[in-house]
Coordinates of C-alpha atoms in Angstrom, one line a residue:
X1 CA 53.6 155.2 124.4
X2 CA 53.3 152.8 121.5
X3 CA 54.3 149.3 122.6
X4 CA 57.2 147.4 121.1
X5 CA 55.3 145.7 118.3
X6 CA 54.0 149.0 117.1
X7 CA 57.1 151.1 117.3
X8 CA 58.4 153.1 114.4
X9 CA 61.9 152.0 113.5
X10 CA 63.6 153.5 110.5
X11 CA 65.5 151.3 108.1
X12 CA 65.6 150.8 104.4
X13 CA 61.9 151.0 104.0
X14 CA 61.3 154.0 106.2
X15 CA 58.9 153.8 109.2
X16 CA 57.7 150.2 109.5
X17 CA 54.5 151.1 111.2
X18 CA 53.1 152.8 108.1
X19 CA 53.7 152.4 104.4
X20 CA 54.7 154.9 101.8
X21 CA 51.3 156.3 101.0
X22 CA 50.6 156.7 104.7
X23 CA 53.3 159.3 105.2
X24 CA 52.5 162.8 104.1
X25 CA 55.3 165.1 103.0
X26 CA 55.9 168.0 100.7
X27 CA 58.5 168.6 98.1
X28 CA 58.9 171.5 95.8
X29 CA 61.0 171.4 92.6
X30 CA 62.6 173.7 90.2
X31 CA 65.1 172.6 87.7
X32 CA 67.6 170.2 89.3
X33 CA 66.9 171.3 92.8
X34 CA 64.4 169.8 95.3
X35 CA 63.0 171.3 98.5
X36 CA 63.8 169.2 101.6
X37 CA 61.6 166.2 101.9
X38 CA 60.2 166.9 105.4
X39 CA 57.5 164.6 106.6
X40 CA 54.9 164.1 109.2
X41 CA 52.8 161.3 110.6
X42 CA 49.1 161.1 109.9
X43 CA 47.2 159.8 112.9
X44 CA 44.2 158.9 110.7
X45 CA 46.4 156.2 109.2
X46 CA 48.3 155.1 112.3
X47 CA 45.1 154.4 114.3
X48 CA 45.1 154.2 118.1
X49 CA 46.8 151.8 120.4
X50 CA 43.9 149.3 120.7
X51 CA 43.4 149.1 116.9
X52 CA 47.1 148.2 116.4
X53 CA 47.3 145.6 119.1
X54 CA 47.4 142.8 116.7
X55 CA 49.6 144.4 114.1
X56 CA 52.5 142.2 113.2
X57 CA 54.7 145.1 112.3
X58 CA 58.5 144.8 111.7
X59 CA 60.1 146.5 114.7
X60 CA 63.8 146.4 113.8
X61 CA 65.9 147.0 110.7
X62 CA 67.6 144.2 109.0
X63 CA 71.3 143.6 109.9
X64 CA 72.6 145.7 107.1
X65 CA 70.0 148.4 106.9
X66 CA 71.1 150.8 109.6
X67 CA 74.3 151.7 107.7
X68 CA 72.0 153.0 105.0
X69 CA 69.4 154.7 107.2
X70 CA 70.7 158.1 106.4
X71 CA 70.2 157.7 102.7
X72 CA 66.9 155.8 102.8
X73 CA 64.9 157.0 105.8
X74 CA 62.6 159.1 103.7
X75 CA 60.0 158.3 101.1
X76 CA 60.5 160.8 98.2
X77 CA 57.4 162.0 96.5
X78 CA 56.1 164.8 94.4
X79 CA 53.5 167.5 94.7
X80 CA 50.5 167.5 92.4
X81 CA 51.4 164.1 90.8
X82 CA 54.7 165.2 89.5
X83 CA 56.8 162.1 88.9
X84 CA 60.3 161.1 87.8
X85 CA 62.4 158.0 87.9
X86 CA 64.1 157.0 91.2
X87 CA 67.6 157.1 89.6
X88 CA 67.0 160.7 88.5
X89 CA 65.8 161.6 92.0
X90 CA 68.9 160.1 93.5
X91 CA 71.1 162.1 91.2
X92 CA 69.2 165.3 92.3
X93 CA 69.6 164.6 96.0
X94 CA 73.3 163.7 95.7
X95 CA 73.9 166.8 93.7
X96 CA 72.0 168.9 96.2
X97 CA 73.8 167.4 99.2
X98 CA 77.2 168.1 97.7
X99 CA 76.3 171.8 97.4
X100 CA 75.0 172.3 101.0
X101 CA 77.5 173.8 103.4
X102 CA 77.5 174.8 107.0
X103 CA 76.1 178.2 107.9
X104 CA 77.8 180.7 110.3
X105 CA 76.2 183.6 112.1
X106 CA 78.1 186.1 109.8
X107 CA 76.5 184.4 106.7
X108 CA 73.1 184.4 108.3
X109 CA 73.3 188.1 108.9
X110 CA 74.0 188.6 105.2
X111 CA 70.8 186.8 104.3
X112 CA 71.8 183.1 104.0
X113 CA 69.2 180.6 105.2
X114 CA 70.5 179.1 108.5
X115 CA 70.0 175.6 107.1
X116 CA 71.4 176.4 103.7
X117 CA 68.1 175.9 101.9
X118 CA 68.3 177.9 98.6
X119 CA 64.8 179.3 98.6
X120 CA 65.6 181.8 95.8
X121 CA 66.1 178.8 93.4
X122 CA 62.9 176.9 94.5
X123 CA 59.4 177.3 93.1
X124 CA 58.1 177.9 96.6
X125 CA 59.0 180.6 99.0
X126 CA 60.0 180.0 102.6
X127 CA 56.9 181.9 103.8
X128 CA 54.6 179.8 101.6
X129 CA 56.2 176.6 102.6
X130 CA 55.9 177.5 106.3
X131 CA 52.2 178.3 105.9
X132 CA 51.7 175.0 104.1
X133 CA 53.4 173.1 106.9
X134 CA 51.3 174.8 109.6
X135 CA 48.1 174.0 107.7
X136 CA 48.9 170.4 106.8
X137 CA 51.1 169.0 109.5
X138 CA 49.3 166.1 111.3
X139 CA 50.0 165.9 115.0
X140 CA 50.0 162.4 116.4
X141 CA 47.4 161.9 119.1
X142 CA 46.5 158.9 121.2
X143 CA 43.3 160.6 122.3
X144 CA 41.4 162.2 119.3
X145 CA 40.9 165.9 119.2
X146 CA 43.1 166.5 122.3
X147 CA 44.9 169.4 120.7
X148 CA 41.7 171.2 119.9
X149 CA 40.2 170.7 123.4
X150 CA 43.3 172.1 125.1
X151 CA 43.4 175.4 123.0
X152 CA 40.8 177.3 125.2
X153 CA 43.1 177.2 128.2
X154 CA 46.3 178.3 126.4
X155 CA 48.0 181.4 127.5
X156 CA 48.6 184.2 124.9
X157 CA 52.3 185.0 124.9
X158 CA 54.2 187.9 123.3
X159 CA 56.5 186.7 120.6
X160 CA 59.6 188.6 119.5
X161 CA 61.9 187.9 122.4
X162 CA 65.5 187.3 121.5
X163 CA 67.4 185.5 124.2
X164 CA 69.6 183.3 122.1
X165 CA 71.3 184.3 118.8
X166 CA 72.0 181.9 116.0
X167 CA 75.7 181.0 116.0
X168 CA 76.2 178.1 113.6
X169 CA 74.6 175.2 111.8
X170 CA 76.8 172.2 111.2
X171 CA 76.0 169.3 108.9
X172 CA 79.1 167.4 110.0
X173 CA 77.0 165.6 112.6
X174 CA 73.5 164.4 111.9
X175 CA 71.3 163.1 114.8
X176 CA 68.8 160.4 114.1
X177 CA 65.6 159.3 115.7
X178 CA 64.5 155.7 116.1
X179 CA 61.1 156.3 117.7
X180 CA 59.0 159.3 116.7
X181 CA 57.7 159.9 120.3
X182 CA 61.2 159.9 122.0
X183 CA 63.2 163.0 121.5
X184 CA 65.9 163.1 124.2
X185 CA 68.9 162.4 122.1
X186 CA 71.0 165.6 122.3
X187 CA 72.9 166.6 125.5
X188 CA 75.4 169.4 126.1
X189 CA 78.0 169.2 128.8
X190 CA 79.6 172.7 128.1
X191 CA 79.0 175.6 125.7
X192 CA 81.4 173.8 123.3
X193 CA 80.6 170.1 123.8
X194 CA 77.5 168.2 122.8
X195 CA 76.6 164.5 122.5
X196 CA 74.0 163.0 120.2
X197 CA 72.8 159.8 118.7
X198 CA 73.6 159.1 115.0
X199 CA 72.3 155.7 113.9
X200 CA 74.2 153.1 116.0
X201 CA 76.8 155.6 117.3
X202 CA 76.9 158.2 120.1
X203 CA 78.9 161.1 118.8
X204 CA 80.7 163.9 120.6
X205 CA 80.9 167.3 118.7
X206 CA 83.1 170.1 119.7
X207 CA 82.0 173.4 118.3
X208 CA 85.3 174.9 119.4
X209 CA 87.5 172.6 117.3
X210 CA 84.7 171.5 114.8
X211 CA 85.8 168.0 115.5
X212 CA 83.5 164.9 115.5
X213 CA 84.4 161.9 117.7
X214 CA 82.6 158.6 118.1
X215 CA 82.3 157.8 121.8
X216 CA 80.4 154.6 121.6
X217 CA 79.3 152.3 118.8
X218 CA 76.6 149.7 119.5
X219 CA 76.3 148.2 116.1
X220 CA 78.2 145.1 117.2
X221 CA 78.8 143.5 120.5
X222 CA 79.0 145.8 123.6
X223 CA 80.1 144.3 127.0
X224 CA 81.3 145.9 130.2
X225 CA 85.1 145.9 130.9
X226 CA 84.6 146.4 134.6
X227 CA 83.0 143.8 137.0
X228 CA 80.2 145.0 139.2
X229 CA 77.5 143.1 141.0
X230 CA 74.4 143.0 138.9
X231 CA 76.2 144.0 135.7
X232 CA 75.4 141.9 132.6
X233 CA 78.9 140.7 131.8
X234 CA 77.9 139.1 128.5
X235 CA 76.7 142.5 127.3
X236 CA 74.5 143.2 124.2
X237 CA 74.6 142.9 120.5
X238 CA 73.3 145.6 118.0
X239 CA 71.4 147.8 120.4
X240 CA 68.9 150.3 119.1
X241 CA 69.2 153.4 121.2
X242 CA 65.9 154.9 122.3
X243 CA 67.1 157.5 124.8
X244 CA 70.3 159.2 126.0
X245 CA 71.5 161.2 129.0
X246 CA 75.0 162.8 129.6
X247 CA 76.1 164.7 132.7
X248 CA 79.6 165.6 133.6
X249 CA 81.6 162.5 132.5
X250 CA 78.8 160.0 132.8
X251 CA 76.9 158.8 129.7
X252 CA 73.8 156.5 129.9
X253 CA 72.1 155.0 126.8
X254 CA 68.8 153.2 126.9
X255 CA 67.6 150.7 124.4
X256 CA 64.5 149.2 122.9
X257 CA 64.8 145.9 124.8
X258 CA 65.2 147.5 128.2
X259 CA 69.0 147.8 127.8
X260 CA 71.0 150.3 129.9
X261 CA 74.7 151.0 129.0
X262 CA 76.7 153.2 131.4
X263 CA 80.0 154.7 130.2
X264 CA 82.4 157.2 131.7
X265 CA 83.6 159.4 128.9
X266 CA 87.1 159.7 130.4
X267 CA 87.5 156.0 130.7
X268 CA 88.0 153.4 128.0
X269 CA 85.3 150.8 127.4
X270 CA 81.9 150.5 129.1
X271 CA 81.6 150.4 132.9
X272 CA 78.1 148.8 133.4
X273 CA 75.4 147.0 131.4
X274 CA 72.0 146.0 132.6
X275 CA 68.7 144.8 131.2
X276 CA 66.0 146.4 133.3
X277 CA 63.4 143.8 132.3
X278 CA 62.7 141.0 129.9
X279 CA 59.2 142.1 129.5
X280 CA 58.1 142.2 125.8
X281 CA 57.1 145.8 126.2
X282 CA 60.4 147.0 127.6
X283 CA 61.6 150.1 125.8
X284 CA 63.7 152.5 127.9
X285 CA 61.8 155.8 127.4
X286 CA 63.9 158.2 129.3
X287 CA 67.0 158.5 131.6
X288 CA 67.6 161.2 134.2
X289 CA 71.1 161.5 135.8
X290 CA 71.2 163.4 139.2
X291 CA 73.3 163.8 142.3
X292 CA 71.9 162.1 145.4
X293 CA 71.8 164.0 148.7
X294 CA 74.5 161.7 149.9
X295 CA 76.8 163.0 147.1
X296 CA 76.6 159.8 145.0
X297 CA 75.6 159.9 141.4
X298 CA 72.4 158.2 140.5
X299 CA 70.2 157.8 137.5
X300 CA 66.6 157.1 137.0
X301 CA 65.2 155.1 134.1
X302 CA 61.6 155.3 132.9
X303 CA 60.3 152.2 131.1
X304 CA 57.4 151.1 129.0
X305 CA 56.8 148.2 131.4
X306 CA 55.3 150.8 133.9
X307 CA 58.4 150.9 136.0
X308 CA 60.8 153.6 137.3
X309 CA 64.1 152.3 138.5
X310 CA 66.8 154.2 140.4
X311 CA 70.4 153.1 140.0
X312 CA 73.3 154.0 142.4
X313 CA 76.4 154.6 140.2
X314 CA 78.8 154.5 143.2
X315 CA 77.9 150.8 143.8
X316 CA 76.5 150.1 140.3
X317 CA 73.3 148.7 141.8
X318 CA 69.6 149.1 141.6
X319 CA 68.5 151.0 144.6
X320 CA 64.7 151.6 144.1
X321 CA 62.0 150.2 141.8
X322 CA 58.6 151.8 141.6
X323 CA 55.6 150.5 139.7
X324 CA 52.7 152.5 138.2
X325 CA 49.5 151.6 136.4
X326 CA 50.6 152.8 132.9
X327 CA 53.8 153.0 130.9
X328 CA 56.1 155.8 132.2
X329 CA 57.5 158.0 129.4
X330 CA 59.5 160.5 131.4
X331 CA 60.6 161.2 135.0
X332 CA 62.1 164.3 136.6
X333 CA 63.5 164.6 140.1
X334 CA 63.1 167.9 142.1
X335 CA 66.3 169.8 142.9
X336 CA 66.0 168.8 146.6
X337 CA 65.6 165.2 145.7
X338 CA 62.3 164.8 147.5
X339 CA 59.7 164.7 144.7
X340 CA 59.3 163.0 141.4
X341 CA 57.3 164.1 138.4
X342 CA 56.0 161.0 136.6
X343 CA 54.3 161.3 133.2
X344 CA 53.3 158.6 130.7
X345 CA 50.5 156.9 128.8
X346 CA 47.8 158.7 130.8
X347 CA 46.4 162.2 130.6
X348 CA 47.0 162.6 134.4
X349 CA 50.6 162.9 135.6
X350 CA 51.7 162.2 139.1
X351 CA 53.8 164.0 141.7
X352 CA 55.2 161.3 144.0
X353 CA 57.5 160.9 147.0
X354 CA 61.0 160.0 145.7
X355 CA 61.7 157.7 148.6
X356 CA 58.5 155.6 148.7
X357 CA 56.9 156.1 145.3
X358 CA 53.6 157.1 146.9
X359 CA 51.5 159.7 145.1
X360 CA 51.6 163.1 146.7
X361 CA 49.2 164.7 144.1
X362 CA 47.8 163.8 140.7
X363 CA 48.5 166.4 138.0
X364 CA 45.2 167.0 136.2
X365 CA 44.7 169.1 133.0
X366 CA 46.4 167.5 130.0
X367 CA 44.2 165.9 127.4
X368 CA 46.6 163.2 126.0
X369 CA 49.7 161.3 126.9
X370 CA 52.8 163.1 128.1
X371 CA 56.4 162.6 127.1
X372 CA 58.4 165.4 128.7
X373 CA 58.9 167.0 132.1
X374 CA 61.5 169.3 133.8
X375 CA 62.0 171.1 137.1
X376 CA 62.8 174.7 137.5
X377 CA 66.1 175.1 139.5
X378 CA 64.2 176.8 142.4
X379 CA 62.3 173.6 143.1
X380 CA 58.9 175.3 143.2
X381 CA 58.0 175.1 139.6
X382 CA 58.0 172.2 137.1
X383 CA 56.7 171.7 133.5
X384 CA 55.1 168.9 131.6
X385 CA 54.8 168.4 127.8
X386 CA 52.0 166.6 126.2
X387 CA 50.6 165.3 122.8
X388 CA 47.7 167.8 123.2
X389 CA 50.2 170.4 121.9
X390 CA 50.7 172.1 125.3
X391 CA 53.3 172.5 128.0
X392 CA 51.8 173.1 131.4
X393 CA 53.7 174.9 134.2
X394 CA 52.9 173.8 137.7
X395 CA 53.6 175.3 141.2
X396 CA 54.1 172.7 143.9
X397 CA 52.5 175.1 146.4
X398 CA 49.2 174.8 144.6
X399 CA 48.7 171.8 142.3
X400 CA 44.9 172.2 141.9
X401 CA 45.6 173.6 138.4
X402 CA 48.6 174.5 136.3
X403 CA 49.7 178.2 136.5
X404 CA 50.4 178.5 132.7
X405 CA 49.4 176.5 129.6
X406 CA 51.8 177.2 126.7
X407 CA 50.8 176.2 123.2
X408 CA 52.9 174.7 120.4
X409 CA 52.3 175.5 116.7
X410 CA 52.5 172.1 115.0
X411 CA 52.3 169.2 117.5
X412 CA 53.2 167.5 120.7
X413 CA 55.6 169.0 123.2
X414 CA 58.3 166.3 123.2
X415 CA 61.1 167.9 125.1
X416 CA 61.5 170.5 127.9
X417 CA 64.6 172.1 129.4
X418 CA 65.2 174.9 131.9
X419 CA 68.5 176.9 132.0
X420 CA 70.5 176.2 135.2
X421 CA 69.9 179.8 136.4
X422 CA 66.1 179.5 135.9
X423 CA 65.9 182.4 133.5
X424 CA 64.6 180.5 130.5
X425 CA 62.7 177.4 129.5
X426 CA 62.9 175.7 126.1
X427 CA 60.1 173.5 124.8
X428 CA 60.5 171.6 121.6
X429 CA 57.8 170.4 119.3
X430 CA 58.2 167.3 117.1
X431 CA 59.4 169.4 114.2
X432 CA 60.2 172.9 113.1
X433 CA 59.8 174.9 116.3
X434 CA 61.6 175.4 119.6
X435 CA 60.1 178.0 121.9
X436 CA 62.3 179.7 124.5
X437 CA 60.3 181.4 127.3
X438 CA 61.3 184.0 129.8
X439 CA 60.6 182.0 132.9
X440 CA 61.8 184.7 135.2
X441 CA 58.9 187.0 134.1
X442 CA 56.1 184.5 134.2
X443 CA 56.3 183.0 130.7
X444 CA 54.8 186.2 129.2
X445 CA 57.3 186.5 126.4
X446 CA 59.0 184.0 124.1
X447 CA 61.5 183.6 121.4
X448 CA 60.3 181.3 118.6
X449 CA 63.2 179.5 116.8
X450 CA 61.8 178.5 113.4
X451 CA 63.5 176.0 111.0
X452 CA 62.5 172.9 109.1
X453 CA 63.0 169.3 110.1
X454 CA 62.2 166.8 112.9
X455 CA 63.7 167.6 116.3
X456 CA 65.8 164.9 117.9
X457 CA 66.5 166.9 121.1
X458 CA 67.3 170.2 122.6
X459 CA 69.9 171.0 125.3
X460 CA 71.1 174.1 127.1
X461 CA 74.8 174.0 128.2
X462 CA 75.2 173.9 132.0
X463 CA 76.5 177.5 132.0
X464 CA 73.4 178.6 130.0
X465 CA 75.6 180.1 127.3
X466 CA 74.6 177.7 124.4
X467 CA 71.5 176.1 123.2
X468 CA 71.9 173.1 120.9
X469 CA 69.1 171.7 118.7
X470 CA 69.3 168.4 116.8
X471 CA 67.6 168.5 113.4
X472 CA 66.8 165.2 111.7
X473 CA 66.3 165.2 108.0
X474 CA 67.7 163.2 105.1
X475 CA 69.1 166.2 103.3
X476 CA 69.3 169.0 105.9
X477 CA 70.0 167.0 109.0
X478 CA 72.3 169.0 111.2
X479 CA 73.1 170.5 114.6
X480 CA 72.0 174.1 115.3
X481 CA 73.8 176.1 117.9
X482 CA 72.5 179.3 119.4
X483 CA 74.4 181.5 121.9
X484 CA 73.0 183.5 124.7
X485 CA 72.5 187.1 124.1
X486 CA 74.2 189.3 126.7
X487 CA 73.5 193.0 127.2
X488 CA 76.5 194.5 129.0
X489 CA 76.5 198.1 130.2
X490 CA 79.5 200.3 130.2
X491 CA 80.0 199.9 134.0
X492 CA 80.0 196.1 133.6
X493 CA 83.2 196.3 131.5
X494 CA 84.9 198.2 134.3

């Protein structure tokens, strides 16, 4: 992924890697109301990694900027040269935000937009805006034309499946993204409980009580309150969270400088802090929490320094450290704990032995860099997501080629999740679309969840009953909840 000096961090001036006229976005206006300022990145302006090697880009917001990130993270422009003073624009946005409310399933059934966008009062229809997005959204690619090259292999799926029904959209919590390639910032621990990153805070949201609780704030000094060998007792100051994982009561947050913070949700304070590396290119790209065959809880951290590190949380110690020849963006451990899927800044992924780190088989087929992976609960299938706009499904019994190639609409596949029963797989694009596939029947049919905004993460609840989607947008940022559709027969009730 993009190295530290070239990362996109959002502060007062928006993305530091590009300037205002390098970001394309659309707004539609009628009267005092503006259509949401959704944006996308233009790879023609961002260039490739080698071209940006010497860029002296700002990689962190100023001390006081993050408090204002929600209000200032977007550049606001006009279509067709329409212009207006900034103060008038601010009044319009403030007025609009005050009028937007949460949306329930009952309201959606009566015709209300699930995000509360008042299309009937805008000069552009939802259908027209959707078509414009599909035509003009620019997918970020490290390897040019990778999306076009991968299309010929893509499977034609039947759309129209309905596996999860819209339940509610809440704007009481707004997830944020600090790096446009890292989208694992939403995690569910039950059908009512979800954790997400919002600026410098990690927030718990209960859909049962509609209560928002701050679990951890990293804007100031964070230090462990427990003493463990290898723990960085002096802690950290003002961490920028790049990735998150929550399982049961354990929360792990990774940072842009290789920081790792471990906290048990049912205990006060932080249990463990570590800096994986002091390498300049040290961002923690992903964290995976799992149960070791011994019964101990472990987690695996994928880092931009080309390393994968395994930590034992019973002893709070590093237990394994594997090195690879390219930055590792995501790692997934098989259900039996024997195999690791490794994907990163290389079109080829790797299936490796989890004990030795030795390659079992390369994974050939993707055309660009990968940022997502996940195992099916049966341990025979796994999936990888790539910037070539595809998700490939693999069978460990025959890795000569992927068994399915699933295509996105707009851009890279940044996040993949399977339900715990193996029935469904969700794949998230960078914006606007989450696809839920019927994995049990060969990925032949899908449900396409369609909205507007950047996706900070997706997560199924462990019991499969809920699907949460973080939507990151200045005006319409929110948390979407979908509940699993059940078809009960008369005899089932007996």
